[in-house]
Coordinates of C-alpha atoms in Angstrom, one line a residue:
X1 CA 0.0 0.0 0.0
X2 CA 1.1 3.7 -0.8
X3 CA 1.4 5.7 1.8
X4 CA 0.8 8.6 -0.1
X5 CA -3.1 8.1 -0.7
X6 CA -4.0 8.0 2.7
X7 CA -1.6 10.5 3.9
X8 CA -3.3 13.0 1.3
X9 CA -6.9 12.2 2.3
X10 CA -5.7 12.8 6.4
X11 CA -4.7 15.9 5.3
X12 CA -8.0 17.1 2.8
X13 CA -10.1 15.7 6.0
X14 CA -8.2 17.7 8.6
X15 CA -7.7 20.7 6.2
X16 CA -11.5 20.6 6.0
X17 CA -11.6 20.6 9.8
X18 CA -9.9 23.4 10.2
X19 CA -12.1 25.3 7.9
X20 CA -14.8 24.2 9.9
X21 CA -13.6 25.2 13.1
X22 CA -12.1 29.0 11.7
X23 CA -14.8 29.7 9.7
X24 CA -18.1 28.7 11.5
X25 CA -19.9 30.3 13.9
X26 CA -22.5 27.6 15.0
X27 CA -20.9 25.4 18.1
X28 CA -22.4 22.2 16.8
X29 CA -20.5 22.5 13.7
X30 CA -17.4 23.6 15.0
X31 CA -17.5 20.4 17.1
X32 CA -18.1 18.6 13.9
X33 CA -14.9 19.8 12.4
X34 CA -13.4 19.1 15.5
X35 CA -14.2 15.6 15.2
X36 CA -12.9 15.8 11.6
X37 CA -9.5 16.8 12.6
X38 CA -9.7 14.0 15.0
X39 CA -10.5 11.3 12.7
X40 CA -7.8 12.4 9.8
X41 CA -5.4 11.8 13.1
X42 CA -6.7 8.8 13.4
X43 CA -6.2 7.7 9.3
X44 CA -2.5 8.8 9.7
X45 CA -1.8 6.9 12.5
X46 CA -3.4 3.4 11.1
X47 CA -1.8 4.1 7.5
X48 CA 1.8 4.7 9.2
X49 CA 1.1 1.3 11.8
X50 CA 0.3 -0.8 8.3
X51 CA 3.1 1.0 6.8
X52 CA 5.7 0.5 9.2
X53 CA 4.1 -2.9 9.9
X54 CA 4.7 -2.6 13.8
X55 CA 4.1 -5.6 15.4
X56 CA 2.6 -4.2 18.3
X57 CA 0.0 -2.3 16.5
X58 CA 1.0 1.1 18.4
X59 CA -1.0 3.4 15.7
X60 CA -3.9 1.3 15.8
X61 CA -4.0 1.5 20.1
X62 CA -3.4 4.6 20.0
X63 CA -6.7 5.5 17.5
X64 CA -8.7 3.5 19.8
X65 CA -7.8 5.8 22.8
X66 CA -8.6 8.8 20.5
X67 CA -11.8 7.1 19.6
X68 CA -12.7 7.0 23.1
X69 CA -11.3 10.2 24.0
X70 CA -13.2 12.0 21.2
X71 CA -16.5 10.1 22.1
X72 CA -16.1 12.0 25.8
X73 CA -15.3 15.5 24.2
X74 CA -18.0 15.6 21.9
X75 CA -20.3 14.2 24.9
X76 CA -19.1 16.9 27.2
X77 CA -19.1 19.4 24.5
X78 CA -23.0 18.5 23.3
X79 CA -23.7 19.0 26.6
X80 CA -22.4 22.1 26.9
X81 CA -24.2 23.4 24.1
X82 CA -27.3 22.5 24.8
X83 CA -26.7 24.4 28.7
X84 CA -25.7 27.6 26.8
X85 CA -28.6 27.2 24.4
X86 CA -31.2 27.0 26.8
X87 CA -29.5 29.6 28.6
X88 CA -29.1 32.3 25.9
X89 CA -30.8 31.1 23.2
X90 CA -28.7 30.7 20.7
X91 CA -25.3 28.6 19.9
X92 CA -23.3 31.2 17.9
X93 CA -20.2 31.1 19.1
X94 CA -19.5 35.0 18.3
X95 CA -22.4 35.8 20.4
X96 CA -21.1 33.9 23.6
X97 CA -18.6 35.8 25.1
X98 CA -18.6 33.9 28.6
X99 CA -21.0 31.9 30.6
X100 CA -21.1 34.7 33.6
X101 CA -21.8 37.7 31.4
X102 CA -24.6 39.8 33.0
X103 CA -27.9 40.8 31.6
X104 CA -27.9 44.1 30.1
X105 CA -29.0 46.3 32.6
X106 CA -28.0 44.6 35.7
X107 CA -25.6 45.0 37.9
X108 CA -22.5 43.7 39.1
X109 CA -24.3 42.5 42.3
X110 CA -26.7 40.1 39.8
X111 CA -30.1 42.9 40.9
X112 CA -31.6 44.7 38.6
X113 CA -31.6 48.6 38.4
X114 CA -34.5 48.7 40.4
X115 CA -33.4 47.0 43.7
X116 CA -35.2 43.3 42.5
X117 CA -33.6 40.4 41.5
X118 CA -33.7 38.6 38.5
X119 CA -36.8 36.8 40.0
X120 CA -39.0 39.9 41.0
X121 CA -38.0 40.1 45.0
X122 CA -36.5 42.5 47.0
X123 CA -33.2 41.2 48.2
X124 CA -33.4 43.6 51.7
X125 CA -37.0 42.7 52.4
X126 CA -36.8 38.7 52.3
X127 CA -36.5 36.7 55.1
X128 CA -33.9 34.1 56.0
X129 CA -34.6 31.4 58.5
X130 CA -33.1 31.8 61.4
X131 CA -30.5 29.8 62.7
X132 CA -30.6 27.8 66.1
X133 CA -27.9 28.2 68.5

């Protein structure tokens, strides 16, 4: 087998990741590409096991961590996602600038101009329970 052919479609697949991950805005598809540069890591690292013909099949152990490894990010990262979607209401990656940014209006103490917080009551005028000596 020629190395070359495999070697050239790693690097179209992770060229086209890279696209992916500079040029859309979307967080779904810029995990999408990340799984895309994943996976053309894990074509050049079977191709140079066969080629090499390693008896310990070190490429090929080494794309079933990534395998497993990738299956976790793109868990973790879905689930991300999906927080910040319900959150904010959109996925755009430009958009989020962090997951603590305040509502416009508000200030730094998380109350709104008016005294209230975000759930309508008066922080000074609720009651805590009190606590037993």
């Amino acid at each position: 087998m020629h190395l070359a052919y495999p070697a050239v479609l790693a690097a179209l697949l992770f060229a086209t990741g890279l696209y992916g991950v500079l040029a859309r805005r979307n967080a779904i598809l810029v995990l999408m590409s990340v799984e895309l540069m994943l996976n053309a890591v894990n074509l050049n690292l079977v191709a140079f096991d066969v080629w090499l013909r390693d008896t310990l099949h070190a490429g090929q152990a080494l794309t079933l961590f990534t395998i497993a490894i990738a299956a976790a990010e793109i868990g973790i990262g879905l689930a991300i996602v999906l927080m910040v979607y319900r959150n904010r209401g959109t996925s755009d990656v430009d958009r989020l600038r962090d997951t603590a940014e305040a509502r416009e209006g508000a200030r730094a103490d998380g109350t709104d101009p008016d005294g209230t917080d975000p759930d309508g009551t008066n922080p000074t005028t609720t009651t805590r329970p009190e606590v037993a000596a």
